mmCIF file of C-alpha atoms and ligand atoms in Angstrom:
data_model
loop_
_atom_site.group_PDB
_atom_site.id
_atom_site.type_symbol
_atom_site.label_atom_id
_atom_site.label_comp_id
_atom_site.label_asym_id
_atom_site.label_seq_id
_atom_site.Cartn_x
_atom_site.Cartn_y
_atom_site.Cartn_z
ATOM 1 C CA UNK A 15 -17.223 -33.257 -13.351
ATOM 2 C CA UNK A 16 -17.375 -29.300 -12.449
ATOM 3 C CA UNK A 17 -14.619 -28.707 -9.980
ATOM 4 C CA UNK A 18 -10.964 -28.875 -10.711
ATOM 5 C CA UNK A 19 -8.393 -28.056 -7.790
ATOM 6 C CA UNK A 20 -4.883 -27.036 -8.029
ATOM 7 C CA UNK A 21 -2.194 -27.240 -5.789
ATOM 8 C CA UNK A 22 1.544 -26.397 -6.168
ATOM 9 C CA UNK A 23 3.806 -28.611 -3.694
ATOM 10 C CA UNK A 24 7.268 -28.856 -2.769
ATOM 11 C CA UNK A 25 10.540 -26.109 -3.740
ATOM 12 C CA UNK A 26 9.211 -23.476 -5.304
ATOM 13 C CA UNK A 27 10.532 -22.971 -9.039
ATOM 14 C CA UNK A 28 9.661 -20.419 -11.785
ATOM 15 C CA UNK A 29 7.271 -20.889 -13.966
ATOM 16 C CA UNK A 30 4.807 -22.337 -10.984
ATOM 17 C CA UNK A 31 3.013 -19.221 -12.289
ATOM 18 C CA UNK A 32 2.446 -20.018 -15.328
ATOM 19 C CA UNK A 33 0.867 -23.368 -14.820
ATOM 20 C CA UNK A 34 -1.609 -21.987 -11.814
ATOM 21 C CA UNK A 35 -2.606 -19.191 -15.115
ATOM 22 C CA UNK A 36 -2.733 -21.921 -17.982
ATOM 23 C CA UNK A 37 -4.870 -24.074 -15.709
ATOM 24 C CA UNK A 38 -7.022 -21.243 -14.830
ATOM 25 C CA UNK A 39 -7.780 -20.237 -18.167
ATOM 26 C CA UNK A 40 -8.395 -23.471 -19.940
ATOM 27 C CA UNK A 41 -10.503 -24.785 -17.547
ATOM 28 C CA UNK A 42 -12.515 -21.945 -17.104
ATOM 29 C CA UNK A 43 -13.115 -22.391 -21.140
ATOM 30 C CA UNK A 44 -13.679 -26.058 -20.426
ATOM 31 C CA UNK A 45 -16.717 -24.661 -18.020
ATOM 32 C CA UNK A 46 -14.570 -26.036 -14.790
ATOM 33 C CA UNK A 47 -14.719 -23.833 -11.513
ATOM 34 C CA UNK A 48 -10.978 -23.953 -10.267
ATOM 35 C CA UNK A 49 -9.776 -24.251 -6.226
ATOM 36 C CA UNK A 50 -6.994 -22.889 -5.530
ATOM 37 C CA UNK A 51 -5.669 -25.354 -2.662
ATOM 38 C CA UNK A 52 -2.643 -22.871 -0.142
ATOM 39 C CA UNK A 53 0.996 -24.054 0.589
ATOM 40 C CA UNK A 54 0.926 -27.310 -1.234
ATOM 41 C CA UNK A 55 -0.779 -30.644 0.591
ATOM 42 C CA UNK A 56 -0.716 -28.579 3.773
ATOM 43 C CA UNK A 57 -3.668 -26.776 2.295
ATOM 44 C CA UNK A 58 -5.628 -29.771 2.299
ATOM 45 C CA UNK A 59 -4.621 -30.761 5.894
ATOM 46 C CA UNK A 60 -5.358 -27.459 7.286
ATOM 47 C CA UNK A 61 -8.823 -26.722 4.999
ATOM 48 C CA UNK A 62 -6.901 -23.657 3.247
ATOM 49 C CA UNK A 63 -8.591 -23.382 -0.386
ATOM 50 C CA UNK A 64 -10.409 -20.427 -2.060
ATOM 51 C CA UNK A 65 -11.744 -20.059 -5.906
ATOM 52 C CA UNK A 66 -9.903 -19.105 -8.795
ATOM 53 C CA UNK A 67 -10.368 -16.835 -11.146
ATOM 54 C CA UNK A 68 -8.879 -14.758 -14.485
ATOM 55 C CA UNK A 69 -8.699 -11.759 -12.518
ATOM 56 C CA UNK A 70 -6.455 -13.015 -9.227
ATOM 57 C CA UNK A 71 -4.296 -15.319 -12.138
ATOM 58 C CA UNK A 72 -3.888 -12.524 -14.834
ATOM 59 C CA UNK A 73 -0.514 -10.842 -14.657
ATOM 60 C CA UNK A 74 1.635 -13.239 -13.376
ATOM 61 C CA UNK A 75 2.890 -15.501 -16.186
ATOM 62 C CA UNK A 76 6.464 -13.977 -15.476
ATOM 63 C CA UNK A 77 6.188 -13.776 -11.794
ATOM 64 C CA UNK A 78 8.738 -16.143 -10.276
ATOM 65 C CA UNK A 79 7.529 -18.286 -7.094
ATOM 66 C CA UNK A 80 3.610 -19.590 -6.809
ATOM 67 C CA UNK A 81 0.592 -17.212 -6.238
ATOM 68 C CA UNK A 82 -1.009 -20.423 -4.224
ATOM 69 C CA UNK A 83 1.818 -20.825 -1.777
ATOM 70 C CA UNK A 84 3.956 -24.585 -1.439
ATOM 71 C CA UNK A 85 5.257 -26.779 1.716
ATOM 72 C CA UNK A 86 6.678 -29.497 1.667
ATOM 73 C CA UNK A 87 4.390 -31.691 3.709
ATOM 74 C CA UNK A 88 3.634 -35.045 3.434
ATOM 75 C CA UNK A 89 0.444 -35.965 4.985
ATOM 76 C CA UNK A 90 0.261 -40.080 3.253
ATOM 77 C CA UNK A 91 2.744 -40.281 6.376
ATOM 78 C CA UNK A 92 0.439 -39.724 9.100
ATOM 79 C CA UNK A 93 -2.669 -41.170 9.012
ATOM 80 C CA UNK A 94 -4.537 -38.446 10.807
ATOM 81 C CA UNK A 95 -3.630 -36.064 8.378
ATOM 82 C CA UNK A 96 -4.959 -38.580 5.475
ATOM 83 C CA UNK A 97 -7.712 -38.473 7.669
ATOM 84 C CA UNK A 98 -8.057 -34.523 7.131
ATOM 85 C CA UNK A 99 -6.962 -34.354 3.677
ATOM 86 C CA UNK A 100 -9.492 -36.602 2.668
ATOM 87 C CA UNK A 101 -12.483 -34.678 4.657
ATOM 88 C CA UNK A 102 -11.543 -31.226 3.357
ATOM 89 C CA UNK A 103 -11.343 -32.788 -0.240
ATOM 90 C CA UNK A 104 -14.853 -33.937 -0.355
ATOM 91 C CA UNK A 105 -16.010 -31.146 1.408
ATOM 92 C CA UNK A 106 -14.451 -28.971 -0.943
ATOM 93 C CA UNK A 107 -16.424 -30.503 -3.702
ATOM 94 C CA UNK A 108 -13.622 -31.148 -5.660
ATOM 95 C CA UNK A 109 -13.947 -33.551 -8.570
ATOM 96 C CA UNK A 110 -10.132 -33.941 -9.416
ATOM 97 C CA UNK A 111 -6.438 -32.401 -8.582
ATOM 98 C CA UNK A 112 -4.105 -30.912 -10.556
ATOM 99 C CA UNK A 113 -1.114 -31.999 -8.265
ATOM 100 C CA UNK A 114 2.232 -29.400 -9.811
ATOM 101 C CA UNK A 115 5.943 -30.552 -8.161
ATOM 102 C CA UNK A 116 8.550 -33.029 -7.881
ATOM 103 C CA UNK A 117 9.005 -36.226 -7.043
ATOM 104 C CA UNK A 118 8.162 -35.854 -3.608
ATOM 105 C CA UNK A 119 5.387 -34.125 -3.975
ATOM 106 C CA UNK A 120 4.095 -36.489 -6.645
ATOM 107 C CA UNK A 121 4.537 -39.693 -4.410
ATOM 108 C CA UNK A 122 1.787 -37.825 -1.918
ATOM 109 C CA UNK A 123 -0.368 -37.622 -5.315
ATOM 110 C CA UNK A 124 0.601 -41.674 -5.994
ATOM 111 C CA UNK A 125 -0.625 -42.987 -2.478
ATOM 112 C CA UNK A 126 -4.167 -40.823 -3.012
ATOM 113 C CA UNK A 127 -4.610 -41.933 -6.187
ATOM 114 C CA UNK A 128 -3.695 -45.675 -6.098
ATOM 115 C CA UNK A 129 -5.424 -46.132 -2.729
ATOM 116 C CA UNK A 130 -8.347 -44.601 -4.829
ATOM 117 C CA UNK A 131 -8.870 -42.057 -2.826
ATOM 118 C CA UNK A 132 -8.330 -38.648 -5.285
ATOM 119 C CA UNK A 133 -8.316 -38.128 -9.047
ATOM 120 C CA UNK A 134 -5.553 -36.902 -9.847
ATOM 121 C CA UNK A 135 -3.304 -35.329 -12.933
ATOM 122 C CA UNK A 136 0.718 -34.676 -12.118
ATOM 123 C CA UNK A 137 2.346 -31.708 -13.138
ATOM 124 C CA UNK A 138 6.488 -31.990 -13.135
ATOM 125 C CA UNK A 139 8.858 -29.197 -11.883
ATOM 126 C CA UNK A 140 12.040 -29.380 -10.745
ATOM 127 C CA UNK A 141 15.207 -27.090 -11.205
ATOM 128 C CA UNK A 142 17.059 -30.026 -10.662
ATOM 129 C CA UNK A 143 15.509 -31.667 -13.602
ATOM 130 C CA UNK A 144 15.747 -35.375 -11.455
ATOM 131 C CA UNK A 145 11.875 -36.223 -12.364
ATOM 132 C CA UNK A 146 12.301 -39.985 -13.985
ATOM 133 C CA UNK A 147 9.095 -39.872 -16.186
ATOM 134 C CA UNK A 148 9.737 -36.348 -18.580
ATOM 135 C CA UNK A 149 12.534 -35.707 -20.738
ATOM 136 C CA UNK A 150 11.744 -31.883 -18.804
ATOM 137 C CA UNK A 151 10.728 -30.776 -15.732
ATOM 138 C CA UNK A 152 9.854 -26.900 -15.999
ATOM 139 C CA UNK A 153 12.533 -24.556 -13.767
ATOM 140 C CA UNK A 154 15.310 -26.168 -14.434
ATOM 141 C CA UNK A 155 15.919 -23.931 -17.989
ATOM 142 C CA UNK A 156 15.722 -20.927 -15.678
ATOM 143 C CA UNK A 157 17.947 -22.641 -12.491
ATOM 144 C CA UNK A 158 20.535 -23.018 -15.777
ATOM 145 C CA UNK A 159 20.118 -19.545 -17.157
ATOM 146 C CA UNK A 160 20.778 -18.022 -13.513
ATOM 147 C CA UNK A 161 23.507 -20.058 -12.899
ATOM 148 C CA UNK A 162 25.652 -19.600 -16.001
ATOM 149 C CA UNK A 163 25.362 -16.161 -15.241
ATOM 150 C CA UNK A 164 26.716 -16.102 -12.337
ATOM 151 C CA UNK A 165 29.586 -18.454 -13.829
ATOM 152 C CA UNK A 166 30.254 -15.897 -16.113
ATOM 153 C CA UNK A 167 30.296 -12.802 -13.197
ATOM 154 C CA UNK A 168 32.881 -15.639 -11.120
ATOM 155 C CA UNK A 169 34.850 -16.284 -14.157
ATOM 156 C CA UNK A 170 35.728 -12.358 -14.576
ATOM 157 C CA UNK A 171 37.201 -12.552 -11.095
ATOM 158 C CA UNK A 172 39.140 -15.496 -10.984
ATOM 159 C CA UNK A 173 41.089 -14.570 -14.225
ATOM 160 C CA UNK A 174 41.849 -10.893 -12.482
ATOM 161 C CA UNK A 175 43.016 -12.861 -8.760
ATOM 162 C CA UNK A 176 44.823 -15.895 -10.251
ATOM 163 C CA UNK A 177 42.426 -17.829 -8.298
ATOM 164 C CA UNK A 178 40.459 -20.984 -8.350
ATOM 165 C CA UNK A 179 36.547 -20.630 -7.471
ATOM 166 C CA UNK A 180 34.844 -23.489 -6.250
ATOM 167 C CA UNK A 181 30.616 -22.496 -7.463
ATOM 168 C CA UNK A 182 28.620 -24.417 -5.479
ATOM 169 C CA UNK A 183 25.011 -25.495 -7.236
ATOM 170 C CA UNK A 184 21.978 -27.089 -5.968
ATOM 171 C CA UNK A 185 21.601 -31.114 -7.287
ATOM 172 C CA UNK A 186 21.376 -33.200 -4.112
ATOM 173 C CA UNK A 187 21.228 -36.068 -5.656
ATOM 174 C CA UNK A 188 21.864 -35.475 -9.788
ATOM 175 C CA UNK A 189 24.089 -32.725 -11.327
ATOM 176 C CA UNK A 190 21.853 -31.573 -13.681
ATOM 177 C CA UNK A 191 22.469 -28.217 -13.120
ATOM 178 C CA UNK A 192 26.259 -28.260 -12.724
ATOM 179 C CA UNK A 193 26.346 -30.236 -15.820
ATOM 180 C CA UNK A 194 24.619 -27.678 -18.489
ATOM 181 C CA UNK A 195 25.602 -24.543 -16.374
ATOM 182 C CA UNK A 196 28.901 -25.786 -16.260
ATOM 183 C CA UNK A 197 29.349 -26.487 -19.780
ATOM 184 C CA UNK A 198 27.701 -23.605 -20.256
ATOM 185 C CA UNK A 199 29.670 -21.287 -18.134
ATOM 186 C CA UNK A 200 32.676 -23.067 -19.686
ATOM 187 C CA UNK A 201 33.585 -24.446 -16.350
ATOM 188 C CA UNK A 202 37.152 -26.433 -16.274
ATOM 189 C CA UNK A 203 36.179 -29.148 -13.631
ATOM 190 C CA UNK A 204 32.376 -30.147 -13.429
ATOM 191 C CA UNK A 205 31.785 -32.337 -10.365
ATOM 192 C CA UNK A 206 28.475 -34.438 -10.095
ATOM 193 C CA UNK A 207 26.596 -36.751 -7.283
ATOM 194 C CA UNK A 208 26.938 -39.076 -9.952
ATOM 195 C CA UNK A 209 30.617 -39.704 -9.857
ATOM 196 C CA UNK A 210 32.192 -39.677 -6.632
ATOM 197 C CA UNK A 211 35.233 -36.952 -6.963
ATOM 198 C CA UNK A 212 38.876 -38.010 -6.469
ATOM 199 C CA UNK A 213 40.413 -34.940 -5.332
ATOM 200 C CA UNK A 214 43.934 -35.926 -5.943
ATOM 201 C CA UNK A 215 42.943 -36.073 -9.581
ATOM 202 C CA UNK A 216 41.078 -32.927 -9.123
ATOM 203 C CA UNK A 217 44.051 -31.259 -7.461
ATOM 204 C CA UNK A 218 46.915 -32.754 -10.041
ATOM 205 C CA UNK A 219 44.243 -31.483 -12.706
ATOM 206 C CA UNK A 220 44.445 -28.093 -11.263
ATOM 207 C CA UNK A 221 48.535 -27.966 -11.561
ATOM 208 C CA UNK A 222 48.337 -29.702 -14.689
ATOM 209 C CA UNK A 223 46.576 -26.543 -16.115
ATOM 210 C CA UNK A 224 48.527 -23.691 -14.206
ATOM 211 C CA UNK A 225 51.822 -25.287 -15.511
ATOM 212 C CA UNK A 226 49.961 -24.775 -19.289
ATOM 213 C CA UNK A 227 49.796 -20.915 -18.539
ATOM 214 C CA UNK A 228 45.923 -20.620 -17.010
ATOM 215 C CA UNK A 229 46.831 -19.172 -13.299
ATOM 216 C CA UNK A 230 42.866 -19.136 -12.586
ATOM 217 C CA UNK A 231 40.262 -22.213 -12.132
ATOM 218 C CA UNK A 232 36.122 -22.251 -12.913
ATOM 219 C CA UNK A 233 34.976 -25.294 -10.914
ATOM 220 C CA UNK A 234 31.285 -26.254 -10.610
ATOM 221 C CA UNK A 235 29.970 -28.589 -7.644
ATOM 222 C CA UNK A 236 26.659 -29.839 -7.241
ATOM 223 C CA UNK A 237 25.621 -29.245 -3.554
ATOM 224 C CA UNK A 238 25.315 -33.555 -3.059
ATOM 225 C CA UNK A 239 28.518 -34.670 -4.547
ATOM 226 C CA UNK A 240 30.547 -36.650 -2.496
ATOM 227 C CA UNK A 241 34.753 -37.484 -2.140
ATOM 228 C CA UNK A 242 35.074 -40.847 -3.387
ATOM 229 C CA UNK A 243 35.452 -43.307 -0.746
ATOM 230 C CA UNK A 244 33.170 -41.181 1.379
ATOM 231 C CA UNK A 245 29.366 -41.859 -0.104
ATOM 232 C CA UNK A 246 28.454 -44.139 3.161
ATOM 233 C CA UNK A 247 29.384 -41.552 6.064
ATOM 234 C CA UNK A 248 28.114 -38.840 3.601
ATOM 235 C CA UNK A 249 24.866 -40.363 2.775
ATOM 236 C CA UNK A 250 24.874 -40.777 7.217
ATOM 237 C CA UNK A 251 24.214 -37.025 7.119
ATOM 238 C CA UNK A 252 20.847 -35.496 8.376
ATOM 239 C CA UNK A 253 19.513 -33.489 5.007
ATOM 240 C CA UNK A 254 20.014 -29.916 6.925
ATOM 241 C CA UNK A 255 23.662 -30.888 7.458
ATOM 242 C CA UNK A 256 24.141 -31.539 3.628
ATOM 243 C CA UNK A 257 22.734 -28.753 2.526
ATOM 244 C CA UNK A 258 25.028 -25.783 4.607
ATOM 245 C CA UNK A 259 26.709 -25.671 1.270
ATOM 246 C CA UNK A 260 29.883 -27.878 3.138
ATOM 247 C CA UNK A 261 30.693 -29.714 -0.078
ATOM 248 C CA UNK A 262 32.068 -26.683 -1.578
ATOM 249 C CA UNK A 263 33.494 -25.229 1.488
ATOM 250 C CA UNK A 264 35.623 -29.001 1.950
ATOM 251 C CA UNK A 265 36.882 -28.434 -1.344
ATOM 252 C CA UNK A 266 38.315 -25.361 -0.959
ATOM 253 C CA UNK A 267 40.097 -25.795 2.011
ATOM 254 C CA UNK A 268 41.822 -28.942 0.596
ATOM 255 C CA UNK A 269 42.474 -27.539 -3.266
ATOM 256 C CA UNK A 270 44.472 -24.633 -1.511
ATOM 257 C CA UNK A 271 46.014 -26.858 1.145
ATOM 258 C CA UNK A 272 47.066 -29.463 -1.312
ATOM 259 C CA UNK A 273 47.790 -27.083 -4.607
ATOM 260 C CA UNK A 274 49.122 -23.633 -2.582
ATOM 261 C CA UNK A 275 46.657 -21.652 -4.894
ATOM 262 C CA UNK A 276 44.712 -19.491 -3.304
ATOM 263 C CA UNK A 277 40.857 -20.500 -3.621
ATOM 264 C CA UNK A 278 37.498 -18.857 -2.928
ATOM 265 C CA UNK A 279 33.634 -20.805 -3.334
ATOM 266 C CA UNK A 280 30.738 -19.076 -3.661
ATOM 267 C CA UNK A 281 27.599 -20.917 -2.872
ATOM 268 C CA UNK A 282 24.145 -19.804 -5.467
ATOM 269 C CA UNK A 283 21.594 -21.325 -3.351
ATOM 270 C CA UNK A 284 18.521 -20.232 -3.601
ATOM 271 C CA UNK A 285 19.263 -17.518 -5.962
ATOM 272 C CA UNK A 286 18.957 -20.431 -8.875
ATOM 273 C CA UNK A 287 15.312 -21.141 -7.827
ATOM 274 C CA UNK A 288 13.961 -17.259 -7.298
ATOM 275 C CA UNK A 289 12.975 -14.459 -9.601
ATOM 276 C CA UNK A 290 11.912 -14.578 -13.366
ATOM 277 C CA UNK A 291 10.928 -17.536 -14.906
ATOM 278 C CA UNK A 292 13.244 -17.776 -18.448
ATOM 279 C CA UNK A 293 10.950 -17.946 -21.895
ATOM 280 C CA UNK A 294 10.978 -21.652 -22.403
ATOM 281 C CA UNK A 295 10.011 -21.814 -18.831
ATOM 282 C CA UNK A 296 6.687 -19.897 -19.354
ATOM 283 C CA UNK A 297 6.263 -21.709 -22.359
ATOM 284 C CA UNK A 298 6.295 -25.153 -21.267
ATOM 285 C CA UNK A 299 4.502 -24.428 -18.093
ATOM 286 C CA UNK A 300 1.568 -22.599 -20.013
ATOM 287 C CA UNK A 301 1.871 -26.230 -22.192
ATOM 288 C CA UNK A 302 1.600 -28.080 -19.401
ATOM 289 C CA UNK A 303 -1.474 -26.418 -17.492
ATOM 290 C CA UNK A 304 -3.599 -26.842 -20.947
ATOM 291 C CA UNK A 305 -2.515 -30.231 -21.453
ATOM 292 C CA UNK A 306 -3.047 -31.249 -17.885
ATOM 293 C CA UNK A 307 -6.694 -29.773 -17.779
ATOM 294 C CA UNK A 308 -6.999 -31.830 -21.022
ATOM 295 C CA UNK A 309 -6.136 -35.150 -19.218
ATOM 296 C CA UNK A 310 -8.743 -34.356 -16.392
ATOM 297 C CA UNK A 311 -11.225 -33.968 -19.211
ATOM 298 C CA UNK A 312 -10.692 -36.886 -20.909
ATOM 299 C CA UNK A 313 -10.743 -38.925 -17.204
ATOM 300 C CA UNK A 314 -7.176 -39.847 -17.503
ATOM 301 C CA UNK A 315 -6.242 -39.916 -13.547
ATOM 302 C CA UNK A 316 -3.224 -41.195 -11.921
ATOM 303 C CA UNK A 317 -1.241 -39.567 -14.835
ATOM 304 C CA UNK A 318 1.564 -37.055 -15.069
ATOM 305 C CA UNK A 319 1.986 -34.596 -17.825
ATOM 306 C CA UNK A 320 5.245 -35.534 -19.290
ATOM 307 C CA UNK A 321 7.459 -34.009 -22.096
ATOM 308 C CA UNK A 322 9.148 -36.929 -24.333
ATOM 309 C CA UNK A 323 10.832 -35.608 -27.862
ATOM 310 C CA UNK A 324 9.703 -32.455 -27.359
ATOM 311 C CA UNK A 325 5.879 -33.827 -27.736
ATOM 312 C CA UNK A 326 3.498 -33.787 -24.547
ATOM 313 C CA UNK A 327 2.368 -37.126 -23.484
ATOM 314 C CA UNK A 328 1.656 -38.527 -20.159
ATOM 315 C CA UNK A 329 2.878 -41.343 -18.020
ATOM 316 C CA UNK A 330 1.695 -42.827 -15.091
ATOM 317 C CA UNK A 331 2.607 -41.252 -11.717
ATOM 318 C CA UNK A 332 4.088 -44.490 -10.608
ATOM 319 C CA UNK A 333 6.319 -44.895 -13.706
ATOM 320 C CA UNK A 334 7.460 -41.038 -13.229
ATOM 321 C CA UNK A 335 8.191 -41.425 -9.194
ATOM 322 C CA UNK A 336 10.079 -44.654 -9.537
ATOM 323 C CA UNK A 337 13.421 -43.788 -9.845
ATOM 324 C CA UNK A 338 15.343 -40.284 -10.224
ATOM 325 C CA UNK A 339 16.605 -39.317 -13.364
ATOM 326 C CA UNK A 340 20.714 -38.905 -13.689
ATOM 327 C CA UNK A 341 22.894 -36.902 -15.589
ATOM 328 C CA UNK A 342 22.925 -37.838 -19.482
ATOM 329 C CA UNK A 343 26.424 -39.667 -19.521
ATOM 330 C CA UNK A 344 27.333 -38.786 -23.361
ATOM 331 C CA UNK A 345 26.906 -35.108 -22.177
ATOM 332 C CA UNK A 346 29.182 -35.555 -19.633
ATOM 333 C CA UNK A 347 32.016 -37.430 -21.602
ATOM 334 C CA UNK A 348 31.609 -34.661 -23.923
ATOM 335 C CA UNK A 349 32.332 -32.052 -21.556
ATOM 336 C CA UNK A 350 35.434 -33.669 -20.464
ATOM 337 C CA UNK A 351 36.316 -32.342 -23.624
ATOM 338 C CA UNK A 352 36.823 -28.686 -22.106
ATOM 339 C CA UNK A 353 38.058 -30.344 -18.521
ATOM 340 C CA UNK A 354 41.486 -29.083 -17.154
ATOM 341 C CA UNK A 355 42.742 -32.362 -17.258
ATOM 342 C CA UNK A 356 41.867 -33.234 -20.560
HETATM 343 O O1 F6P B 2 14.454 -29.716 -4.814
HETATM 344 C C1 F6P B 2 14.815 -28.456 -5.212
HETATM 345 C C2 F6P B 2 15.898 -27.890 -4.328
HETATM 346 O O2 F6P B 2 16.141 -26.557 -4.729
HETATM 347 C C3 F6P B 2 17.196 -28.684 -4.313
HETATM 348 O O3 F6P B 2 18.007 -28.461 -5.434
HETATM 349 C C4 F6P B 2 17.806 -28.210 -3.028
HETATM 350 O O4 F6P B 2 18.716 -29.134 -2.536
HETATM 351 C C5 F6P B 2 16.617 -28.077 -2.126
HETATM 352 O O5 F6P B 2 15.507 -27.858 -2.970
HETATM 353 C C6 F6P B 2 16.742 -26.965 -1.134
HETATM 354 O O6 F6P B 2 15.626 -26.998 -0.312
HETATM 355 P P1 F6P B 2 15.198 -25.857 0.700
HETATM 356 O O7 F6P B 2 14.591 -24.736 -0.100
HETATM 357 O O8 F6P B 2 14.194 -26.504 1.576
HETATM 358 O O9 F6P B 2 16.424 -25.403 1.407
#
């Protein structure tokens, strides 16, 4: 085994960086020569690799996006780009891929590597934190960090206007990051894809807490939460529909229509996914590029670095793409705790 190639797939996420530089630098030790492989799996349709070395990955262990590029393409869907992938991997001499993203990402790596076809080792990352197989996908410390900040800037200015702010968040499909920014942020209404919101309870919880003295509201939405009774047309929606930040916008309009407060939402976006990467980002990234160049050594293929009681382990990429990974439910009953209806 002499050639080890890298690719980083999917949303970009901080701390992509530091994995590309761990990699690098461990397997160089190991006596590997690294290929880079551009913009994720598209790289591998489209023949787009060069060699890495110390120099190009020194320097960037705080740099937020990936050095290599990402896409979110899909080639095990069209079997002339399998075709292609497969030709430009053997005749890029690689021996085995370091495949770094989410679960969509890592379901490309599945098909390779249980049709045979690729050795490969999984890398997670996800601000969303969704991944199934790892307690911890690496971005989603720093997707927190940036959003309780900007809780804490909205908070400031609601208290000043008497107003209620809707913050939107990205979680299409878990509320990770509402959950732990909100509770962070000391949010009084966290609102999750995993409980479908009933906004006359959200509305009476709103008066409930203006009629205690608190003339201002800190509410925290996860970009794929849905009004109860509405999941099936919702879930009807193309993806770019969902994601024009309407959930937040919907509640707005109907908290002021239905309360007479006056409301405002502010929508993060991509904000929560750009920029530096937080300490315990670079540090479990840089974790997981050693450990991962460790798995390729000791021929452990089809296997995803995976953080599990704060040890590394690995699990199979088939156990870790299975199913998504929802919100911790004790968390959430505890942060009714601070809710306004509570
Ligand atoms: O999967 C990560 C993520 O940031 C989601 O939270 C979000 O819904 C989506 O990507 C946004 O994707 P795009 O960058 O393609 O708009």
């Amino acid at each position: 085994m002499k050639k080890i190639g890298i690719l980083t797939g999917g949303a970009d996420c901080p701390g992509l960086n530091s994995v590309i530089r761990s990699v690098v630098r461990k397997a160089m030790q190991e006596g590997y020569v690294i290929t880079g492989i551009k913009n994720g799996w598209s790289g591998l349709i489209e023949n787009d690799t060069r060699i890495l070395d110390l120099r190009m990955t020194s320097g960037i262990l705080d740099k937020g996006g990936t050095i290599l590029g990402t896409s979110r393409a899909k080639p095990h869907e069209d079997p002339k780009q399998v075709k292609q992938v497969i030709e430009n991997y053997k005749r890029s001499g690689i021996d085995a891929l370091i495949v770094v993203g989410g679960e969509e990402t890592l379901k490309v790596a599945r098909y390779f590597d249980q049709k045979g076809l690729m050795k490969i080792v999984g890398v997670p990352k996800s601000i969303d934190n969704a991944l199934f197989g790892t307690d911890y996908a690496f971005g989603f410390d720093t997707a927190v960090n940036i959003a309780t900040e900007c809780i804490d800037r909205l908070h400031t200015t609601a208290e000043s206007h008497h107003r209620i702010i809707v913050i939107e968040v990205m979680g299409q499909h878990t509320g990770w990051i509402a959950l732990e920014a909100g509770i962070a942020g000391g949010a009084d209404i966290i609102l999750v894809p995993e409980i479908p919101i009933n906004l006359k309870k959200v509305c009476c919880d709103i008066k409930a807490r203006h009629r205690r003295g608190k003339n201002f509201t800190i509410m925290v939405v996860s970009e794929g939460a849905k009004i109860e009774g509405e999941e099936s047309k919702d879930a009807l929606k193309s993806i770019s529909e969902r994601r024009r930040g309407n959930i937040g916008d919907l509640l707005a309009k109907t908290i002021e229509g239905q309360t007479g407060y006056e409301t405002r939402v502010s929508v993060l976006g991509h904000i929560q996914r750009g920029g530096t990467p937080t300490a315990y980002d670079r540090l479990i990234g840089t974790q997981f590029g050693v450990f991962a160049v460790q798995l390729v050594k000791e021929n452990r293929f089809g296997q995803m670095v995976s953080l599990f009681d704060n040890k590394l382990r690995s699990v199979s990429i088939e156990e870790a793409v299975k199913k998504r990974k929802t919100i911790d439910m004790d968390l959430y009953n505890m942060a009714k705790v601070f809710f306004a209806g509570e």
